[in-house]
Amino acid sequence: MVFILETGRGQKSGGNRGQRSFVTDLGPVSSFSIDKSGSRLTFLLENDTWYCSQNPEAALNQETVRTLAGLLSRLPAIEMIETPEPLETYGLADPQLSFEITTADSTAALLIGNVLSDGSQYYACISGGTLVYTIGSQLTEIASTDLSDFLET
């Protein structure tokens, strides 16, 4: 096992190099909402087609929404912080970006916090959880509350 350690609180674990950690591991997503800076979009899966509840007639780019749903279902972690500081430290107490994810048997709230100094990773956690993770930027790059970003072109 290889561990990446920092002194004091906020201890980080690189985990087992042969085994990946995931922030979420929920199974197939049936709906999700994106909350960003006070705006919200909700997507629902019906008969293998994604719809936006705010505009059900909108022609969504199904691949884009499927990609986002897939990331939310099983979001890989870069690092896990086993003994995190208070959530405020990571921008997770009042996040600018969050997701409500629903599967057949559960609902989870994923919170995205501050960007790390390298600009390519973000802090993330599950609401009510005890662990904080770092994640890549792919989820934050796709997530938008502007419906036009999800429409067919």
Short mmCIF file of N, CA and C in Angstrom, two decimals:
data_model
loop_
_atom_site.label_atom_id
_atom_site.label_comp_id
_atom_site.label_asym_id
_atom_site.label_seq_id
_atom_site.Cartn_x
_atom_site.Cartn_y
_atom_site.Cartn_z
N MET A 1 0.83 -1.17 0.00
CA MET A 1 0.00 0.00 0.00
C MET A 1 0.88 1.24 0.00
N VAL A 2 0.52 2.22 -0.79
CA VAL A 2 1.26 3.47 -0.84
C VAL A 2 0.36 4.56 -0.29
N PHE A 3 0.86 5.33 0.67
CA PHE A 3 0.10 6.42 1.25
C PHE A 3 0.81 7.73 1.00
N ILE A 4 0.05 8.75 0.71
CA ILE A 4 0.57 10.11 0.61
C ILE A 4 0.11 10.80 1.87
N LEU A 5 1.03 11.21 2.71
CA LEU A 5 0.67 11.77 4.00
C LEU A 5 1.06 13.22 4.10
N GLU A 6 0.23 13.99 4.76
CA GLU A 6 0.56 15.36 5.12
C GLU A 6 0.57 15.41 6.64
N THR A 7 1.36 16.28 7.20
CA THR A 7 1.43 16.38 8.64
C THR A 7 0.16 17.02 9.18
N GLY A 8 -0.15 16.67 10.40
CA GLY A 8 -1.30 17.28 11.07
C GLY A 8 -2.61 16.72 10.55
N ARG A 9 -3.67 17.54 10.73
CA ARG A 9 -5.01 17.14 10.27
C ARG A 9 -5.06 17.21 8.76
N GLY A 10 -6.09 16.66 8.17
CA GLY A 10 -6.22 16.69 6.72
C GLY A 10 -5.37 15.61 6.08
N GLN A 11 -5.17 14.52 6.78
CA GLN A 11 -4.33 13.43 6.28
C GLN A 11 -4.90 12.88 4.99
N LYS A 12 -4.03 12.71 4.01
CA LYS A 12 -4.44 12.19 2.71
C LYS A 12 -3.97 10.77 2.55
N SER A 13 -4.75 9.99 1.84
CA SER A 13 -4.38 8.62 1.55
C SER A 13 -4.39 8.41 0.06
N GLY A 14 -3.30 7.90 -0.47
CA GLY A 14 -3.24 7.55 -1.88
C GLY A 14 -3.90 6.21 -2.12
N GLY A 15 -4.13 5.47 -1.04
CA GLY A 15 -4.80 4.18 -1.14
C GLY A 15 -3.94 3.14 -1.80
N ASN A 16 -4.54 2.04 -2.12
CA ASN A 16 -3.86 0.95 -2.79
C ASN A 16 -3.77 1.30 -4.26
N ARG A 17 -2.55 1.31 -4.80
CA ARG A 17 -2.36 1.72 -6.19
C ARG A 17 -3.10 0.81 -7.18
N GLY A 18 -3.33 -0.44 -6.84
CA GLY A 18 -4.02 -1.35 -7.75
C GLY A 18 -5.53 -1.24 -7.66
N GLN A 19 -6.02 -0.48 -6.70
CA GLN A 19 -7.46 -0.39 -6.47
C GLN A 19 -7.88 1.06 -6.52
N ARG A 20 -8.91 1.36 -7.28
CA ARG A 20 -9.40 2.74 -7.42
C ARG A 20 -10.44 3.05 -6.38
N SER A 21 -10.44 4.29 -5.92
CA SER A 21 -11.47 4.77 -5.00
C SER A 21 -12.48 5.58 -5.80
N PHE A 22 -13.70 5.58 -5.32
CA PHE A 22 -14.78 6.32 -5.97
C PHE A 22 -15.50 7.16 -4.93
N VAL A 23 -15.83 8.38 -5.31
CA VAL A 23 -16.63 9.24 -4.45
C VAL A 23 -18.05 8.70 -4.41
N THR A 24 -18.57 8.32 -5.58
CA THR A 24 -19.89 7.69 -5.68
C THR A 24 -19.73 6.34 -6.36
N ASP A 25 -20.54 5.40 -5.96
CA ASP A 25 -20.62 4.08 -6.59
C ASP A 25 -22.06 3.63 -6.41
N LEU A 26 -22.95 4.26 -7.17
CA LEU A 26 -24.39 4.18 -6.90
C LEU A 26 -25.18 3.23 -7.79
N GLY A 27 -24.65 2.84 -8.91
CA GLY A 27 -25.45 2.08 -9.87
C GLY A 27 -26.12 3.03 -10.85
N PRO A 28 -26.98 2.50 -11.71
CA PRO A 28 -27.60 3.32 -12.76
C PRO A 28 -28.42 4.49 -12.19
N VAL A 29 -28.18 5.66 -12.75
CA VAL A 29 -28.86 6.88 -12.31
C VAL A 29 -30.19 7.01 -13.06
N SER A 30 -31.27 7.29 -12.32
CA SER A 30 -32.58 7.47 -12.94
C SER A 30 -32.95 8.95 -13.06
N SER A 31 -32.32 9.80 -12.25
CA SER A 31 -32.51 11.24 -12.37
C SER A 31 -31.38 11.94 -11.62
N PHE A 32 -31.14 13.18 -12.01
CA PHE A 32 -30.18 13.99 -11.27
C PHE A 32 -30.49 15.46 -11.48
N SER A 33 -30.12 16.25 -10.49
CA SER A 33 -30.26 17.70 -10.55
C SER A 33 -28.89 18.32 -10.39
N ILE A 34 -28.69 19.42 -11.08
CA ILE A 34 -27.48 20.22 -10.97
C ILE A 34 -27.88 21.54 -10.32
N ASP A 35 -27.23 21.88 -9.21
CA ASP A 35 -27.44 23.16 -8.55
C ASP A 35 -26.13 23.92 -8.63
N LYS A 36 -26.17 25.05 -9.32
CA LYS A 36 -24.94 25.83 -9.51
C LYS A 36 -25.28 27.29 -9.36
N SER A 37 -24.66 27.93 -8.38
CA SER A 37 -24.82 29.37 -8.16
C SER A 37 -26.28 29.80 -8.13
N GLY A 38 -27.12 29.02 -7.45
CA GLY A 38 -28.52 29.38 -7.29
C GLY A 38 -29.45 28.96 -8.41
N SER A 39 -28.93 28.35 -9.47
CA SER A 39 -29.77 27.85 -10.57
C SER A 39 -29.81 26.33 -10.51
N ARG A 40 -30.90 25.76 -11.03
CA ARG A 40 -31.08 24.30 -10.95
C ARG A 40 -31.64 23.76 -12.26
N LEU A 41 -31.07 22.64 -12.70
CA LEU A 41 -31.61 21.86 -13.82
C LEU A 41 -31.79 20.43 -13.34
N THR A 42 -32.90 19.80 -13.74
CA THR A 42 -33.17 18.42 -13.36
C THR A 42 -33.38 17.58 -14.61
N PHE A 43 -32.72 16.43 -14.65
CA PHE A 43 -32.81 15.50 -15.76
C PHE A 43 -33.41 14.18 -15.29
N LEU A 44 -34.33 13.65 -16.11
CA LEU A 44 -35.02 12.40 -15.79
C LEU A 44 -34.82 11.40 -16.93
N LEU A 45 -34.62 10.14 -16.58
CA LEU A 45 -34.48 9.08 -17.57
C LEU A 45 -35.80 8.32 -17.66
N GLU A 46 -36.37 8.30 -18.87
CA GLU A 46 -37.61 7.55 -19.12
C GLU A 46 -37.47 6.79 -20.43
N ASN A 47 -37.65 5.48 -20.38
CA ASN A 47 -37.55 4.63 -21.57
C ASN A 47 -36.23 4.86 -22.33
N ASP A 48 -35.13 4.87 -21.58
CA ASP A 48 -33.78 5.03 -22.14
C ASP A 48 -33.53 6.39 -22.80
N THR A 49 -34.37 7.38 -22.53
CA THR A 49 -34.18 8.73 -23.07
C THR A 49 -34.18 9.72 -21.91
N TRP A 50 -33.21 10.64 -21.94
CA TRP A 50 -33.12 11.68 -20.92
C TRP A 50 -33.95 12.89 -21.33
N TYR A 51 -34.64 13.46 -20.34
CA TYR A 51 -35.46 14.66 -20.51
C TYR A 51 -35.07 15.67 -19.43
N CYS A 52 -35.26 16.92 -19.72
CA CYS A 52 -35.08 17.98 -18.73
C CYS A 52 -36.45 18.32 -18.17
N SER A 53 -36.63 18.24 -16.87
CA SER A 53 -37.96 18.50 -16.29
C SER A 53 -38.39 19.95 -16.48
N GLN A 54 -37.47 20.88 -16.60
CA GLN A 54 -37.82 22.27 -16.82
C GLN A 54 -38.31 22.53 -18.25
N ASN A 55 -37.94 21.67 -19.19
CA ASN A 55 -38.37 21.80 -20.58
C ASN A 55 -38.38 20.40 -21.23
N PRO A 56 -39.42 19.60 -20.97
CA PRO A 56 -39.47 18.21 -21.44
C PRO A 56 -39.41 18.06 -22.96
N GLU A 57 -39.76 19.11 -23.70
CA GLU A 57 -39.76 19.04 -25.17
C GLU A 57 -38.38 19.32 -25.77
N ALA A 58 -37.45 19.79 -24.96
CA ALA A 58 -36.12 20.14 -25.47
C ALA A 58 -35.42 18.90 -26.02
N ALA A 59 -34.79 19.04 -27.17
CA ALA A 59 -34.03 17.94 -27.79
C ALA A 59 -32.62 17.92 -27.19
N LEU A 60 -32.45 17.05 -26.18
CA LEU A 60 -31.17 16.98 -25.48
C LEU A 60 -30.15 16.16 -26.26
N ASN A 61 -28.90 16.53 -26.12
CA ASN A 61 -27.80 15.71 -26.62
C ASN A 61 -27.68 14.55 -25.64
N GLN A 62 -28.22 13.41 -26.02
CA GLN A 62 -28.30 12.26 -25.13
C GLN A 62 -26.92 11.79 -24.66
N GLU A 63 -25.92 11.88 -25.53
CA GLU A 63 -24.57 11.44 -25.16
C GLU A 63 -23.99 12.30 -24.04
N THR A 64 -24.21 13.60 -24.12
CA THR A 64 -23.71 14.50 -23.08
C THR A 64 -24.36 14.20 -21.74
N VAL A 65 -25.67 14.02 -21.73
CA VAL A 65 -26.39 13.75 -20.48
C VAL A 65 -26.02 12.36 -19.96
N ARG A 66 -25.89 11.37 -20.84
CA ARG A 66 -25.46 10.02 -20.42
C ARG A 66 -24.06 10.06 -19.80
N THR A 67 -23.16 10.83 -20.40
CA THR A 67 -21.80 10.95 -19.86
C THR A 67 -21.84 11.53 -18.45
N LEU A 68 -22.61 12.58 -18.27
CA LEU A 68 -22.73 13.20 -16.95
C LEU A 68 -23.36 12.23 -15.95
N ALA A 69 -24.42 11.54 -16.35
CA ALA A 69 -25.06 10.56 -15.46
C ALA A 69 -24.09 9.43 -15.10
N GLY A 70 -23.28 9.00 -16.06
CA GLY A 70 -22.29 7.96 -15.80
C GLY A 70 -21.25 8.41 -14.79
N LEU A 71 -20.77 9.64 -14.92
CA LEU A 71 -19.81 10.18 -13.95
C LEU A 71 -20.42 10.26 -12.56
N LEU A 72 -21.67 10.72 -12.49
CA LEU A 72 -22.33 10.84 -11.20
C LEU A 72 -22.56 9.47 -10.56
N SER A 73 -22.81 8.47 -11.37
CA SER A 73 -23.04 7.11 -10.88
C SER A 73 -21.79 6.52 -10.23
N ARG A 74 -20.65 6.76 -10.84
CA ARG A 74 -19.39 6.16 -10.37
C ARG A 74 -18.27 7.16 -10.61
N LEU A 75 -18.16 8.12 -9.70
CA LEU A 75 -17.21 9.22 -9.83
C LEU A 75 -15.87 8.82 -9.23
N PRO A 76 -14.83 8.72 -10.06
CA PRO A 76 -13.52 8.34 -9.53
C PRO A 76 -12.90 9.44 -8.68
N ALA A 77 -12.25 9.02 -7.61
CA ALA A 77 -11.52 9.94 -6.74
C ALA A 77 -10.05 9.88 -7.10
N ILE A 78 -9.39 11.03 -7.02
CA ILE A 78 -7.95 11.06 -7.20
C ILE A 78 -7.29 10.75 -5.85
N GLU A 79 -7.78 11.40 -4.80
CA GLU A 79 -7.29 11.15 -3.45
C GLU A 79 -8.46 11.17 -2.48
N MET A 80 -8.28 10.46 -1.36
CA MET A 80 -9.26 10.47 -0.29
C MET A 80 -8.59 11.09 0.93
N ILE A 81 -9.23 12.06 1.53
CA ILE A 81 -8.72 12.70 2.75
C ILE A 81 -9.45 12.03 3.91
N GLU A 82 -8.72 11.17 4.63
CA GLU A 82 -9.34 10.32 5.65
C GLU A 82 -9.74 11.07 6.91
N THR A 83 -8.98 12.08 7.30
CA THR A 83 -9.31 12.87 8.48
C THR A 83 -9.37 14.34 8.07
N PRO A 84 -10.46 14.71 7.44
CA PRO A 84 -10.56 16.07 6.88
C PRO A 84 -10.71 17.16 7.93
N GLU A 85 -10.31 18.34 7.52
CA GLU A 85 -10.57 19.56 8.28
C GLU A 85 -12.08 19.83 8.19
N PRO A 86 -12.59 20.87 8.86
CA PRO A 86 -14.01 21.23 8.68
C PRO A 86 -14.31 21.50 7.21
N LEU A 87 -15.54 21.22 6.80
CA LEU A 87 -15.93 21.34 5.39
C LEU A 87 -15.69 22.74 4.82
N GLU A 88 -15.76 23.75 5.65
CA GLU A 88 -15.51 25.12 5.20
C GLU A 88 -14.13 25.25 4.55
N THR A 89 -13.16 24.48 5.06
CA THR A 89 -11.79 24.51 4.55
C THR A 89 -11.73 24.17 3.07
N TYR A 90 -12.64 23.32 2.62
CA TYR A 90 -12.64 22.80 1.25
C TYR A 90 -13.71 23.44 0.36
N GLY A 91 -14.44 24.40 0.91
CA GLY A 91 -15.53 25.02 0.15
C GLY A 91 -16.75 24.12 0.05
N LEU A 92 -16.89 23.18 0.98
CA LEU A 92 -17.98 22.21 0.91
C LEU A 92 -19.13 22.51 1.86
N ALA A 93 -18.96 23.47 2.77
CA ALA A 93 -20.04 23.82 3.69
C ALA A 93 -21.15 24.56 2.96
N ASP A 94 -20.78 25.38 1.99
CA ASP A 94 -21.72 26.13 1.16
C ASP A 94 -21.23 26.05 -0.29
N PRO A 95 -21.36 24.86 -0.91
CA PRO A 95 -20.76 24.67 -2.24
C PRO A 95 -21.45 25.47 -3.33
N GLN A 96 -20.67 25.89 -4.31
CA GLN A 96 -21.22 26.59 -5.47
C GLN A 96 -21.81 25.61 -6.48
N LEU A 97 -21.45 24.33 -6.36
CA LEU A 97 -21.93 23.30 -7.29
C LEU A 97 -22.30 22.06 -6.50
N SER A 98 -23.50 21.53 -6.74
CA SER A 98 -23.91 20.29 -6.08
C SER A 98 -24.85 19.53 -7.02
N PHE A 99 -24.96 18.25 -6.74
CA PHE A 99 -25.81 17.36 -7.53
C PHE A 99 -26.67 16.54 -6.59
N GLU A 100 -27.93 16.38 -6.94
CA GLU A 100 -28.79 15.41 -6.26
C GLU A 100 -28.96 14.25 -7.23
N ILE A 101 -28.53 13.08 -6.82
CA ILE A 101 -28.48 11.91 -7.69
C ILE A 101 -29.44 10.86 -7.17
N THR A 102 -30.32 10.35 -8.06
CA THR A 102 -31.29 9.35 -7.67
C THR A 102 -31.09 8.09 -8.50
N THR A 103 -31.09 6.95 -7.81
CA THR A 103 -31.06 5.64 -8.46
C THR A 103 -32.34 4.91 -8.05
N ALA A 104 -32.47 3.66 -8.47
CA ALA A 104 -33.66 2.89 -8.15
C ALA A 104 -33.87 2.76 -6.64
N ASP A 105 -32.77 2.73 -5.86
CA ASP A 105 -32.95 2.50 -4.42
C ASP A 105 -32.24 3.50 -3.51
N SER A 106 -31.77 4.62 -4.05
CA SER A 106 -31.13 5.59 -3.16
C SER A 106 -31.10 6.98 -3.79
N THR A 107 -30.87 7.96 -2.92
CA THR A 107 -30.65 9.34 -3.34
C THR A 107 -29.43 9.84 -2.58
N ALA A 108 -28.55 10.54 -3.28
CA ALA A 108 -27.35 11.08 -2.66
C ALA A 108 -27.14 12.50 -3.14
N ALA A 109 -26.55 13.31 -2.29
CA ALA A 109 -26.18 14.68 -2.66
C ALA A 109 -24.66 14.75 -2.73
N LEU A 110 -24.15 15.09 -3.89
CA LEU A 110 -22.72 15.23 -4.12
C LEU A 110 -22.39 16.72 -4.10
N LEU A 111 -21.43 17.10 -3.27
CA LEU A 111 -21.04 18.50 -3.13
C LEU A 111 -19.66 18.69 -3.75
N ILE A 112 -19.50 19.75 -4.53
CA ILE A 112 -18.22 20.08 -5.15
C ILE A 112 -17.75 21.41 -4.56
N GLY A 113 -16.53 21.40 -4.04
CA GLY A 113 -16.00 22.57 -3.36
C GLY A 113 -14.95 23.31 -4.16
N ASN A 114 -13.96 23.81 -3.45
CA ASN A 114 -12.91 24.65 -4.03
C ASN A 114 -12.05 23.90 -5.03
N VAL A 115 -11.51 24.65 -5.96
CA VAL A 115 -10.52 24.12 -6.89
C VAL A 115 -9.18 24.11 -6.15
N LEU A 116 -8.37 23.09 -6.37
CA LEU A 116 -7.04 23.03 -5.78
C LEU A 116 -6.11 23.99 -6.51
N SER A 117 -4.97 24.26 -5.95
CA SER A 117 -4.06 25.25 -6.50
C SER A 117 -3.58 24.91 -7.91
N ASP A 118 -3.59 23.62 -8.28
CA ASP A 118 -3.15 23.25 -9.64
C ASP A 118 -4.20 23.56 -10.69
N GLY A 119 -5.44 23.88 -10.27
CA GLY A 119 -6.50 24.26 -11.19
C GLY A 119 -7.16 23.11 -11.90
N SER A 120 -6.72 21.87 -11.67
CA SER A 120 -7.29 20.74 -12.40
C SER A 120 -8.02 19.75 -11.50
N GLN A 121 -8.07 20.02 -10.20
CA GLN A 121 -8.76 19.14 -9.27
C GLN A 121 -9.65 19.97 -8.35
N TYR A 122 -10.70 19.31 -7.83
CA TYR A 122 -11.65 19.94 -6.93
C TYR A 122 -11.86 19.05 -5.72
N TYR A 123 -12.27 19.67 -4.61
CA TYR A 123 -12.68 18.90 -3.44
C TYR A 123 -14.13 18.46 -3.64
N ALA A 124 -14.47 17.26 -3.14
CA ALA A 124 -15.82 16.75 -3.25
C ALA A 124 -16.14 15.88 -2.04
N CYS A 125 -17.42 15.78 -1.73
CA CYS A 125 -17.87 14.87 -0.67
C CYS A 125 -19.34 14.56 -0.89
N ILE A 126 -19.80 13.51 -0.23
CA ILE A 126 -21.21 13.18 -0.19
C ILE A 126 -21.79 13.89 1.03
N SER A 127 -22.89 14.60 0.86
CA SER A 127 -23.52 15.30 1.97
C SER A 127 -23.81 14.30 3.10
N GLY A 128 -23.39 14.65 4.30
CA GLY A 128 -23.60 13.79 5.46
C GLY A 128 -22.49 12.76 5.65
N GLY A 129 -21.57 12.67 4.70
CA GLY A 129 -20.47 11.72 4.81
C GLY A 129 -19.34 12.29 5.65
N THR A 130 -18.35 11.44 5.93
CA THR A 130 -17.23 11.86 6.76
C THR A 130 -15.93 12.00 5.99
N LEU A 131 -15.93 11.64 4.72
CA LEU A 131 -14.71 11.69 3.92
C LEU A 131 -14.78 12.83 2.91
N VAL A 132 -13.62 13.38 2.60
CA VAL A 132 -13.47 14.39 1.55
C VAL A 132 -12.52 13.79 0.52
N TYR A 133 -12.80 14.06 -0.74
CA TYR A 133 -12.00 13.52 -1.84
C TYR A 133 -11.53 14.66 -2.73
N THR A 134 -10.54 14.37 -3.55
CA THR A 134 -10.23 15.25 -4.67
C THR A 134 -10.66 14.52 -5.93
N ILE A 135 -11.17 15.29 -6.88
CA ILE A 135 -11.63 14.72 -8.15
C ILE A 135 -11.04 15.54 -9.29
N GLY A 136 -11.03 14.97 -10.48
CA GLY A 136 -10.60 15.69 -11.67
C GLY A 136 -11.63 16.73 -12.08
N SER A 137 -11.33 17.46 -13.12
CA SER A 137 -12.18 18.58 -13.52
C SER A 137 -13.28 18.19 -14.52
N GLN A 138 -13.31 16.94 -14.99
CA GLN A 138 -14.27 16.57 -16.03
C GLN A 138 -15.72 16.85 -15.62
N LEU A 139 -16.09 16.51 -14.40
CA LEU A 139 -17.46 16.72 -13.94
C LEU A 139 -17.81 18.22 -13.91
N THR A 140 -16.90 19.02 -13.42
CA THR A 140 -17.18 20.46 -13.34
C THR A 140 -17.20 21.12 -14.71
N GLU A 141 -16.47 20.55 -15.66
CA GLU A 141 -16.47 21.10 -17.03
C GLU A 141 -17.78 20.80 -17.75
N ILE A 142 -18.40 19.67 -17.47
CA ILE A 142 -19.65 19.28 -18.13
C ILE A 142 -20.86 19.94 -17.45
N ALA A 143 -20.79 20.08 -16.12
CA ALA A 143 -21.94 20.55 -15.34
C ALA A 143 -22.26 22.00 -15.67
N SER A 144 -23.51 22.23 -15.99
CA SER A 144 -23.99 23.56 -16.30
C SER A 144 -25.46 23.64 -15.92
N THR A 145 -25.93 24.82 -15.60
CA THR A 145 -27.36 25.00 -15.39
C THR A 145 -27.98 25.77 -16.54
N ASP A 146 -27.24 25.88 -17.63
CA ASP A 146 -27.75 26.50 -18.84
C ASP A 146 -28.20 25.37 -19.77
N LEU A 147 -29.50 25.24 -19.96
CA LEU A 147 -30.05 24.15 -20.75
C LEU A 147 -29.43 24.08 -22.14
N SER A 148 -29.08 25.23 -22.70
CA SER A 148 -28.51 25.23 -24.07
C SER A 148 -27.23 24.41 -24.16
N ASP A 149 -26.52 24.23 -23.05
CA ASP A 149 -25.30 23.41 -23.07
C ASP A 149 -25.59 21.93 -23.25
N PHE A 150 -26.85 21.53 -23.10
CA PHE A 150 -27.23 20.13 -23.22
C PHE A 150 -28.08 19.82 -24.45
N LEU A 151 -28.33 20.83 -25.26
CA LEU A 151 -29.20 20.64 -26.43
C LEU A 151 -28.44 20.07 -27.62
N GLU A 152 -29.18 19.34 -28.47
CA GLU A 152 -28.63 18.86 -29.74
C GLU A 152 -28.23 20.06 -30.59
N THR A 153 -27.14 19.92 -31.32
CA THR A 153 -26.74 21.04 -32.18
C THR A 153 -26.83 20.64 -33.63
#
